[in-house]
Short mmCIF file of C-alpha atoms and ligand atoms in Angstrom, two decimals:
data_model
loop_
_atom_site.label_atom_id
_atom_site.label_comp_id
_atom_site.label_asym_id
_atom_site.label_seq_id
_atom_site.Cartn_x
_atom_site.Cartn_y
_atom_site.Cartn_z
CA MET O 22 29.44 -27.15 5.52
CA GLU O 23 28.18 -26.72 9.07
CA HIS O 24 30.75 -27.11 11.84
CA ASN O 25 30.30 -30.40 13.70
CA THR O 26 30.97 -28.95 17.12
CA PHE O 27 30.33 -25.55 18.62
CA HIS O 28 33.44 -23.60 19.42
CA LYS O 29 33.46 -23.01 23.15
CA ALA O 30 34.14 -19.42 24.14
CA LEU O 31 33.98 -20.10 27.86
CA GLU O 32 35.63 -22.52 30.20
CA ILE O 33 34.93 -23.61 33.77
CA GLN O 34 37.97 -23.33 36.01
CA ARG O 35 37.36 -26.26 38.33
CA GLU O 36 39.77 -25.01 40.97
CA LEU O 37 37.66 -21.85 41.40
CA CYS O 38 34.23 -23.48 41.18
CA ILE O 39 32.49 -23.84 44.55
CA GLY O 40 29.68 -26.00 43.17
CA CYS O 41 27.00 -23.48 44.19
CA SER O 42 24.82 -24.53 41.19
CA HIS O 43 23.74 -20.95 40.41
CA CYS O 44 24.87 -21.40 36.81
CA ILE O 45 22.86 -24.56 36.13
CA LYS O 46 19.66 -22.73 37.07
CA VAL O 47 20.08 -19.93 34.51
CA CYS O 48 21.31 -21.88 31.49
CA PRO O 49 18.64 -21.63 28.75
CA THR O 50 19.67 -24.91 27.14
CA GLU O 51 20.32 -26.92 30.33
CA ALA O 52 23.93 -27.41 29.26
CA LEU O 53 25.32 -27.47 32.82
CA ARG O 54 25.37 -30.06 35.59
CA VAL O 55 27.04 -30.34 38.98
CA SER O 56 29.24 -33.40 39.35
CA GLY O 57 31.87 -34.09 42.01
CA GLY O 58 30.98 -30.75 43.59
CA LYS O 59 31.92 -28.78 40.45
CA ALA O 60 30.05 -27.39 37.47
CA MET O 61 30.35 -29.42 34.28
CA LEU O 62 29.49 -28.27 30.74
CA TYR O 63 27.93 -30.25 27.89
CA ALA O 64 29.75 -28.20 25.27
CA ASP O 65 27.53 -28.99 22.29
CA TRP O 66 24.43 -27.64 24.00
CA CYS O 67 25.94 -24.38 25.17
CA ILE O 68 24.90 -21.39 23.03
CA ASP O 69 27.46 -18.99 24.56
CA CYS O 70 24.82 -16.64 25.91
CA GLY O 71 27.02 -15.79 28.91
CA ARG O 72 24.30 -16.05 31.56
CA CYS O 73 26.38 -18.47 33.64
CA PHE O 74 29.41 -16.17 33.41
CA ARG O 75 27.33 -13.26 34.68
CA ILE O 76 25.87 -15.10 37.65
CA CYS O 77 28.92 -17.05 38.87
CA PRO O 78 29.84 -15.68 42.33
CA SER O 79 33.41 -17.00 42.28
CA ARG O 80 34.52 -15.97 38.77
CA ALA O 81 35.04 -19.62 37.94
CA ILE O 82 33.92 -19.15 34.34
CA ARG O 83 36.54 -17.76 32.02
CA VAL O 84 36.21 -16.25 28.54
CA VAL O 85 38.42 -18.02 26.00
CA ASP O 86 39.50 -15.33 23.56
CA ASP O 87 42.53 -14.82 21.34
CA ASP O 88 45.84 -13.57 22.70
CA PHE O 89 46.23 -9.88 21.84
CA GLU O 90 49.86 -10.44 20.77
CA ASN O 91 48.55 -12.55 17.83
CA ILE O 92 47.84 -9.32 15.95
CA PHE O 93 51.59 -8.90 15.40
CA SER O 94 51.68 -12.05 13.26
CA TYR O 95 50.28 -9.88 10.47
CA LYS O 96 51.90 -6.99 8.63
CA TYR O 97 48.66 -5.01 8.12
CA ARG O 98 46.20 -5.16 11.04
CA VAL O 99 42.58 -4.02 10.75
CA LEU O 100 40.46 -3.74 13.90
CA LEU O 101 36.68 -3.97 13.51
CA VAL O 102 35.22 -1.96 16.38
CA PRO O 103 31.53 -2.21 17.30
CA ALA O 104 29.92 1.17 18.02
CA VAL O 105 29.20 0.13 21.64
CA PHE O 106 32.92 0.25 22.32
CA TYR O 107 33.04 4.00 21.63
CA ALA O 108 29.76 4.58 23.45
CA GLN O 109 31.24 3.27 26.72
CA PHE O 110 33.45 6.35 26.91
CA GLY O 111 30.60 8.82 26.31
CA LYS O 112 32.08 12.26 25.80
CA ARG O 113 35.04 11.57 28.11
CA ILE O 114 37.31 10.47 25.27
CA PRO O 115 36.60 11.60 21.68
CA ARG O 116 36.33 8.87 19.08
CA ARG O 117 39.28 10.21 17.10
CA VAL O 118 41.46 9.95 20.19
CA ILE O 119 40.25 6.39 20.88
CA ASN O 120 41.22 5.51 17.31
CA ASP O 121 44.65 7.04 17.82
CA ILE O 122 45.16 4.98 20.97
CA LEU O 123 44.10 1.83 19.11
CA GLY O 124 46.58 2.82 16.39
CA ASP O 125 49.30 3.13 19.05
CA MET O 126 48.38 -0.32 20.33
CA GLY O 127 49.38 -1.73 16.94
CA PHE O 128 46.44 -1.51 14.54
CA SER O 129 47.09 -0.15 11.05
CA GLU O 130 43.43 0.66 10.45
CA VAL O 131 40.42 0.97 12.72
CA CYS O 132 36.88 0.85 11.40
CA THR O 133 33.44 0.78 12.93
CA VAL O 134 31.62 -2.48 12.26
CA GLU O 135 28.23 -0.89 11.63
CA GLN O 136 29.46 1.08 8.62
CA CYS O 137 27.77 -1.58 6.46
CA ALA O 138 24.34 -0.94 8.04
CA ASP O 139 23.02 1.24 5.19
CA THR O 140 23.65 -1.55 2.69
CA LEU O 141 22.34 -4.20 5.05
CA VAL O 142 19.02 -2.41 5.65
CA ASP O 143 18.29 -2.40 1.90
CA GLU O 144 19.23 -6.08 1.63
CA ILE O 145 17.07 -7.02 4.63
CA ASN O 146 14.05 -5.18 3.27
CA ASP O 147 14.46 -6.93 -0.04
CA TYR O 148 14.81 -10.31 1.74
CA VAL O 149 11.73 -9.76 3.92
CA ARG O 150 9.64 -8.64 0.93
CA LYS O 151 10.44 -11.88 -0.89
CA ALA O 152 10.23 -14.25 2.10
CA GLU O 153 7.50 -16.87 1.85
CA GLU O 154 7.44 -17.65 5.55
CA LYS O 155 7.19 -14.89 8.12
CA PRO O 156 8.23 -13.62 10.55
CA VAL O 157 11.77 -13.60 9.28
CA VAL O 158 14.18 -13.85 12.24
CA SER O 159 17.23 -11.58 12.23
CA SER O 160 20.62 -13.28 11.94
CA PHE O 161 22.34 -10.55 14.00
CA CYS O 162 22.59 -12.13 17.49
CA PRO O 163 24.60 -15.39 17.40
CA ALA O 164 23.32 -16.52 20.82
CA VAL O 165 19.76 -16.39 19.47
CA ILE O 166 20.73 -18.27 16.30
CA ARG O 167 22.26 -21.04 18.42
CA LEU O 168 19.25 -21.03 20.72
CA ILE O 169 17.02 -21.69 17.71
CA GLN O 170 19.40 -24.40 16.51
CA VAL O 171 19.32 -26.36 19.76
CA ARG O 172 15.97 -25.53 21.32
CA PHE O 173 13.64 -24.45 18.50
CA PRO O 174 14.75 -26.48 15.46
CA SER O 175 11.24 -26.27 13.97
CA LEU O 176 11.78 -22.50 13.55
CA ILE O 177 15.15 -22.81 11.85
CA ASP O 178 13.77 -21.90 8.41
CA ARG O 179 12.74 -18.50 9.74
CA ILE O 180 16.36 -17.40 10.23
CA MET O 181 17.32 -14.75 7.69
CA LEU O 182 20.10 -16.07 5.46
CA LEU O 183 22.09 -12.84 5.31
CA LEU O 184 25.41 -12.37 7.06
CA PRO O 185 25.53 -10.16 10.17
CA PRO O 186 27.38 -6.79 10.08
CA ILE O 187 30.71 -8.06 11.48
CA GLU O 188 31.08 -10.53 8.64
CA VAL O 189 29.91 -8.07 5.97
CA THR O 190 32.44 -5.46 7.11
CA ALA O 191 35.20 -8.08 7.40
CA GLN O 192 34.47 -9.27 3.85
CA TYR O 193 34.64 -5.68 2.62
CA TYR O 194 38.13 -5.20 4.05
CA VAL O 195 39.46 -8.54 2.84
CA ARG O 196 38.20 -7.93 -0.69
CA LYS O 197 39.45 -4.35 -0.73
CA TRP O 198 42.89 -5.62 0.31
CA LYS O 199 42.92 -8.26 -2.42
CA MET O 200 41.76 -5.80 -5.08
CA SER O 201 44.56 -3.43 -4.14
CA GLY O 202 47.04 -6.27 -4.81
CA GLY O 203 47.79 -6.98 -1.12
CA ASP O 204 49.17 -10.35 -0.06
CA PRO O 205 46.27 -12.12 1.80
CA SER O 206 48.71 -13.68 4.28
CA GLU O 207 49.81 -10.21 5.42
CA LEU O 208 46.31 -8.99 6.33
CA GLY O 209 44.93 -9.68 9.80
CA VAL O 210 41.31 -8.64 10.48
CA PHE O 211 40.44 -8.60 14.19
CA TYR O 212 37.13 -8.11 15.92
CA LEU O 213 36.66 -6.42 19.27
CA THR O 214 33.82 -8.33 20.87
CA PRO O 215 31.21 -7.17 23.41
CA CYS O 216 30.01 -10.73 24.09
CA ILE O 217 31.20 -14.33 24.06
CA ALA O 218 28.58 -15.49 21.55
CA LYS O 219 30.36 -13.51 18.84
CA ILE O 220 33.66 -15.22 19.65
CA ALA O 221 32.02 -18.58 19.05
CA ALA O 222 30.21 -17.30 15.94
CA VAL O 223 33.49 -16.23 14.33
CA LYS O 224 35.25 -19.49 15.22
CA SER O 225 32.45 -21.82 14.15
CA PRO O 226 30.01 -19.85 11.99
CA VAL O 227 26.68 -21.18 10.74
CA GLY O 228 25.31 -21.20 7.20
CA GLY O 229 28.17 -22.92 5.37
CA TYR O 230 30.43 -19.95 5.89
CA GLU O 231 34.08 -19.50 6.87
CA SER O 232 34.81 -16.19 8.55
CA PRO O 233 37.79 -14.20 7.21
CA ILE O 234 38.29 -12.74 10.72
CA SER O 235 41.76 -13.69 12.00
CA GLY O 236 41.09 -13.26 15.71
CA VAL O 237 38.62 -12.01 18.30
CA ILE O 238 39.73 -9.69 21.09
CA ASN O 239 37.99 -9.24 24.40
CA MET O 240 36.42 -5.76 24.67
CA ASP O 241 36.97 -5.27 28.38
CA TYR O 242 40.72 -5.88 27.97
CA VAL O 243 41.04 -3.15 25.31
CA TYR O 244 38.68 -0.80 27.21
CA ASN O 245 41.05 -0.81 30.19
CA LYS O 246 44.08 -0.31 27.92
CA VAL O 247 42.46 2.74 26.28
CA LEU O 248 41.58 4.28 29.65
CA LEU O 249 45.13 3.79 30.90
CA ALA O 250 46.73 5.16 27.73
CA TYR O 251 44.49 8.24 27.82
CA LYS O 252 45.46 8.87 31.44
CA ASN O 253 49.17 8.47 30.81
CA LYS O 254 49.68 10.30 27.53
CA LYS O 255 48.49 13.66 26.26
CA TYR O 256 46.54 13.03 23.06
CA PRO O 257 45.34 16.08 21.11
CA GLU O 258 41.51 16.30 21.37
CA GLU O 259 41.13 16.50 17.58
CA GLY O 260 43.16 13.28 17.20
CA CYS O 261 46.49 12.78 15.45
CA GLY O 262 44.77 11.80 12.20
CA THR O 263 45.95 8.18 12.28
CA GLU O 264 46.27 7.13 8.64
CA ALA O 265 43.42 5.21 7.04
CA VAL O 266 41.19 5.38 10.12
CA ASN O 267 37.61 5.18 9.01
CA ASP O 268 35.23 6.02 11.81
CA ALA O 269 32.36 7.55 9.83
CA VAL O 270 29.11 5.69 10.50
CA SER O 271 25.56 6.74 9.66
CA SER O 272 22.85 7.18 12.28
CA LYS O 273 21.38 3.85 11.08
CA GLY O 274 24.64 2.11 11.90
CA LEU O 275 24.94 3.67 15.34
CA LEU O 276 21.40 2.65 16.25
CA TRP O 277 21.87 -0.91 14.96
CA PRO O 278 23.30 -2.43 18.18
CA LEU O 279 20.38 -1.06 20.24
CA THR O 280 17.08 -2.78 20.88
CA GLY O 281 14.91 -1.67 17.95
CA GLY O 282 17.95 -0.69 15.88
CA GLU O 283 17.09 -3.13 13.13
CA ALA O 284 13.32 -3.37 13.59
CA SER O 285 12.84 0.40 13.28
CA GLN O 286 14.43 0.31 9.84
CA VAL O 287 12.65 -2.70 8.42
CA GLU O 288 9.56 -2.12 6.29
CA GLY O 289 6.34 -3.80 7.43
CA ARG O 290 5.60 -4.91 10.96
CA ALA O 291 8.80 -5.62 12.86
CA LEU O 292 9.15 -6.49 16.56
CA SER O 293 12.24 -6.11 18.69
CA ILE O 294 12.68 -8.35 21.74
CA ASP O 295 15.69 -8.36 24.04
CA GLY O 296 16.75 -10.52 27.01
CA MET O 297 17.06 -14.31 26.74
CA SER O 298 13.94 -15.07 28.83
CA ASN O 299 11.79 -12.75 26.70
CA VAL O 300 13.20 -14.23 23.51
CA ILE O 301 12.49 -17.79 24.71
CA GLU O 302 8.96 -16.89 25.78
CA PHE O 303 8.20 -15.43 22.35
CA LEU O 304 9.80 -18.30 20.42
CA GLU O 305 7.80 -20.82 22.48
CA LYS O 306 4.61 -19.04 21.50
CA LEU O 307 5.68 -18.86 17.87
CA GLU O 308 6.52 -22.56 17.87
CA ASP O 309 3.15 -23.42 19.43
CA GLU O 310 1.42 -21.24 16.79
CA GLU O 311 -0.01 -18.99 19.46
CA ILE O 312 1.08 -15.82 17.65
CA GLU O 313 -1.84 -15.09 15.40
CA GLU O 314 -1.12 -11.51 14.43
CA PRO O 315 0.95 -11.06 11.27
CA ILE O 316 4.59 -10.07 11.86
CA ASP O 317 7.15 -9.54 9.10
CA TYR O 318 10.40 -9.37 11.02
CA LEU O 319 11.74 -10.34 14.42
CA GLU O 320 14.80 -8.65 15.84
CA LEU O 321 15.78 -10.93 18.74
CA ARG O 322 18.71 -10.11 20.99
CA GLY O 323 19.97 -12.38 23.79
CA CYS O 324 21.14 -9.62 26.15
CA ASP O 325 19.02 -7.06 27.99
CA GLU O 326 19.38 -3.75 26.13
CA SER O 327 21.01 -5.73 23.27
CA CYS O 328 24.74 -5.10 22.64
CA PRO O 329 25.18 -2.47 25.41
CA GLY O 330 24.23 -5.36 27.74
CA GLY O 331 26.99 -7.66 26.41
CA ILE O 332 28.99 -9.30 29.19
CA LEU O 333 32.29 -7.80 28.03
CA VAL O 334 30.93 -4.24 27.91
CA GLN O 335 32.30 -2.32 30.89
CA GLY O 336 29.98 0.68 30.84
CA ASN O 337 26.50 0.68 32.40
CA ARG O 338 24.21 -0.70 29.69
CA PHE O 339 21.60 2.06 30.00
CA LEU O 340 24.21 4.81 29.77
CA VAL O 341 25.95 3.10 26.86
CA ALA O 342 22.60 2.84 25.05
CA ASP O 343 21.89 6.50 25.69
CA ASN O 344 25.36 7.49 24.46
CA LEU O 345 24.75 5.57 21.25
CA ARG O 346 21.47 7.40 20.70
CA ASN O 347 23.26 10.73 21.23
CA MET O 348 26.01 9.73 18.81
CA ALA O 349 23.35 8.76 16.24
CA ALA O 350 21.64 12.14 16.60
CA GLU O 351 24.86 13.84 15.49
CA ALA O 352 25.72 11.37 12.69
CA PRO O 353 24.87 11.70 8.98
CA ASP O 354 21.86 9.81 7.60
CA THR O 355 23.99 7.87 5.14
CA HIS O 356 27.48 6.45 5.41
CA ARG O 357 29.90 7.87 2.86
CA LEU O 358 30.96 4.37 1.83
CA SER O 359 27.43 3.05 1.39
CA GLU O 360 27.58 3.06 -2.44
CA GLU O 361 30.93 1.29 -2.36
CA TYR O 362 29.51 -1.25 0.12
CA LYS O 363 26.58 -1.89 -2.18
CA GLN O 364 28.83 -2.82 -5.07
CA PHE O 365 31.15 -4.85 -2.86
CA CYS O 366 28.76 -6.69 -0.61
CA SER O 367 25.54 -7.49 -2.44
CA ALA O 368 27.32 -10.47 -3.98
CA TYR O 369 28.83 -11.71 -0.70
CA ILE O 370 26.09 -11.08 1.82
CA LYS O 371 24.15 -14.35 1.57
CA MET O 372 24.69 -17.51 3.60
CA ASP O 373 23.39 -21.07 3.29
CA ALA O 374 20.62 -22.59 5.39
CA VAL O 375 21.36 -23.00 9.10
CA GLU O 376 21.33 -26.60 10.36
CA PRO O 377 19.39 -27.58 13.50
CA ARG O 378 21.24 -29.17 16.40
CA SER O 379 19.43 -31.60 18.63
CA MET O 380 19.83 -30.81 22.32
CA VAL O 381 19.34 -34.39 23.34
CA LYS O 382 20.97 -36.85 20.99
CA TYR O 383 19.87 -40.25 22.22
CA ASP O 384 21.06 -42.41 19.36
CA LYS O 385 22.12 -42.26 15.73
CA ASP O 386 19.54 -44.92 14.89
CA ILE O 387 16.23 -43.08 14.68
CA ASN O 388 14.20 -46.07 15.93
CA VAL O 389 16.42 -46.47 19.00
CA ALA O 390 16.30 -42.69 19.54
CA ILE O 391 12.48 -42.71 19.48
CA LYS O 392 12.39 -45.56 22.02
CA LYS O 393 14.77 -43.67 24.29
CA MET O 394 12.72 -40.51 23.98
CA GLU O 395 9.67 -42.46 25.07
CA MET O 396 11.65 -43.84 28.00
CA ALA O 397 12.66 -40.31 29.03
CA GLY O 398 8.97 -39.31 28.87
CA MET O 399 8.06 -42.19 31.19
CA LEU O 400 10.83 -41.29 33.63
CA ARG O 401 9.59 -37.72 33.78
CA LYS O 402 6.25 -39.00 35.02
CA ILE O 403 7.99 -40.89 37.83
CA LEU O 404 10.18 -37.95 38.89
CA PRO O 405 8.64 -35.37 41.28
CA ASP O 406 8.60 -32.54 38.68
CA ILE O 407 9.74 -29.84 41.08
CA ASP O 408 13.13 -29.12 39.45
CA CYS O 409 14.90 -28.88 42.82
CA GLY O 410 18.36 -29.44 41.31
CA ALA O 411 19.53 -31.67 44.20
CA CYS O 412 20.48 -34.35 41.65
CA GLY O 413 22.95 -31.96 39.98
CA ALA O 414 20.74 -31.51 36.90
CA PRO O 415 18.77 -28.28 36.37
CA SER O 416 15.36 -29.96 36.04
CA CYS O 417 13.59 -33.29 36.33
CA GLU O 418 13.35 -33.32 32.53
CA ALA O 419 17.13 -32.93 32.27
CA LEU O 420 17.70 -35.74 34.79
CA ALA O 421 15.35 -38.03 32.83
CA ALA O 422 17.40 -37.36 29.68
CA ASP O 423 20.66 -37.96 31.58
CA ILE O 424 19.34 -41.30 32.87
CA VAL O 425 18.39 -42.45 29.37
CA ARG O 426 21.84 -41.45 28.10
CA GLU O 427 23.29 -43.40 31.06
CA ASP O 428 24.94 -40.29 32.50
CA ALA O 429 22.89 -40.58 35.72
CA SER O 430 20.56 -43.00 37.49
CA LEU O 431 17.12 -42.75 39.04
CA ASN O 432 18.85 -43.01 42.42
CA ASN O 433 20.28 -39.51 41.87
CA CYS O 434 16.86 -38.06 42.67
CA ILE O 435 16.54 -37.47 46.43
CA PHE O 436 12.80 -38.21 46.32
CA MET O 437 13.46 -41.55 44.65
CA GLN O 438 16.19 -42.25 47.21
CA ALA O 439 13.71 -41.77 50.07
CA ARG O 440 11.28 -44.10 48.34
CA PHE O 441 13.89 -46.77 47.63
CA GLU O 442 15.18 -46.55 51.21
CA LYS O 443 11.64 -47.07 52.50
CA GLU O 444 11.20 -50.04 50.16
CA GLY O 445 14.55 -51.42 51.34
CA SER O 446 16.18 -51.45 47.89
CA LEU O 447 18.66 -48.67 48.75
CA GLN O 448 20.82 -48.34 51.84
CA VAL O 449 21.31 -44.95 53.51
CA SER O 450 25.08 -45.27 53.00
CA GLU O 451 24.53 -45.86 49.24
CA ALA O 452 22.34 -42.77 49.05
CA ILE O 453 25.04 -40.70 50.78
CA ASP O 454 27.67 -42.06 48.35
CA LEU O 455 25.50 -40.95 45.45
CA MET O 456 25.06 -37.45 46.85
CA GLU O 457 28.81 -37.21 47.46
CA GLN O 458 29.37 -38.06 43.81
CA VAL O 459 27.20 -35.11 42.81
CA TRP O 460 28.07 -32.50 45.41
CA GLY O 461 31.53 -33.65 46.57
CA LYS O 462 32.54 -35.06 49.96
CA ASP O 463 33.12 -31.62 51.51
CA ARG O 464 29.39 -30.88 51.50
CA PHE O 465 28.80 -33.73 53.90
CA VAL O 466 31.32 -32.65 56.49
CA ASN O 467 29.67 -31.35 59.65
CA LYS O 468 30.69 -27.69 59.41
CA GLU O 469 29.81 -26.89 63.00
CA GLN O 470 32.09 -29.68 64.19
CA THR O 471 34.92 -28.62 61.83
CA ASN O 472 34.64 -24.99 62.99
CA ASN O 473 34.91 -26.05 66.62
CA GLU O 474 38.00 -28.16 66.03
S1 SF4 V 16 26.92 -19.65 28.18
FE1 SF4 V 16 24.67 -19.79 28.30
S2 SF4 V 16 24.19 -21.69 27.21
FE2 SF4 V 16 26.38 -21.79 27.70
S3 SF4 V 16 26.50 -22.91 29.63
FE3 SF4 V 16 26.45 -20.70 30.12
S4 SF4 V 16 24.27 -20.24 30.48
FE4 SF4 V 16 24.37 -22.23 29.39
S1 SF4 V 17 28.04 -20.55 39.40
FE1 SF4 V 17 28.59 -22.53 38.50
S2 SF4 V 17 30.75 -22.30 37.87
FE2 SF4 V 17 30.28 -20.62 39.32
S3 SF4 V 17 30.92 -21.43 41.31
FE3 SF4 V 17 28.72 -21.86 41.11
S4 SF4 V 17 28.67 -23.97 40.24
FE4 SF4 V 17 30.76 -23.20 39.95
#
């Protein structure tokens, strides 16, 4: 069963928001507005891409992750670590030492997420070979999956119905624990995330799936802890051999988080596209049937440089990407657990169809909804179509939709205000009241006068 609401992995701290409107301009799903001089989020439209977080000049947007101390609610604690985490440290701290520090922080076992990549590549190739409709779109990046759900519902059937690596690896550990006779309530599986989209994906997954992951931990928090621990304690370079640590990953796995990491391993013609604007541009063309050349597989990643560009990654994304390539050059071609993964995961790797989510829900009654959509279309023709944002909405199209949903009025548009004032149907004082409602009273204080007082 699909979750009814998206889990929100970010939160606007109103007390820190200065109402600058930078965030509303970059949101790919127009999920933000300015109201009362503060940013406001339509939670169901947000795809957790993190663009607003990145651009906010006053750090008013906060990541909502799990409290680290939650790990101690479990007797046996597994940490799933994406390869980008290690790559941030380059050669400064050896991987074995990082694992030892993570062990000291409280984890019983540390494993690299991409250890399932060998198995996944075979499954993907099999899936693509059998797919009737192509290109098949990778299910790896949760921000892209949500983007398709809310903005490109007509392409929803292209999404590959195979679980992404974090879920495959989590399943492997949960099943291994059960098979060894472990009490399920004593096992906690935690994921160290490089981006907020993966927090939301674990909390409210798509495809009729419930994640066995017990909690998601912010990568920049643990990065700083590891740096501090390394500075303060002498760890032997070869590591202390923390029990049960499994850090062996194949070169395929280490390349996976990079742009081209999947596409280069998929048979047939596969494209890799990174960066939200590039992804949107391509999906628009695909939706409009402007892509005439045959493509078998699309690896689409929301962040520039893919996972090294995640908002919770501390290292420079280009250096992190280069470090991953260097790590891959030294890694074995095949992971030593790949056979075991095959037996374990083939049966658990599939997910159900992903449901679309309408960005603009006008009404439950389809006939009423169609009428309202037509009304929004008419309003768009009246509005100036310059997307100035002075109304607090990111575009004239968004304002038209807000008006139809009765969240705004035509008077919110400053061009319409000027017209109504000229026609005598709106007083100047009413227009100012409206603008104060959007931008807050403080914006209308004469700053020069205040400074001189
Ligand atoms: S995370 Fe992305 S989709 Fe969500 S509000 Fe911010 S910019 Fe918009
Ligand atoms: S970017 Fe958005 S959340 Fe940040 S201060 Fe400006 S309006 Fe507020």
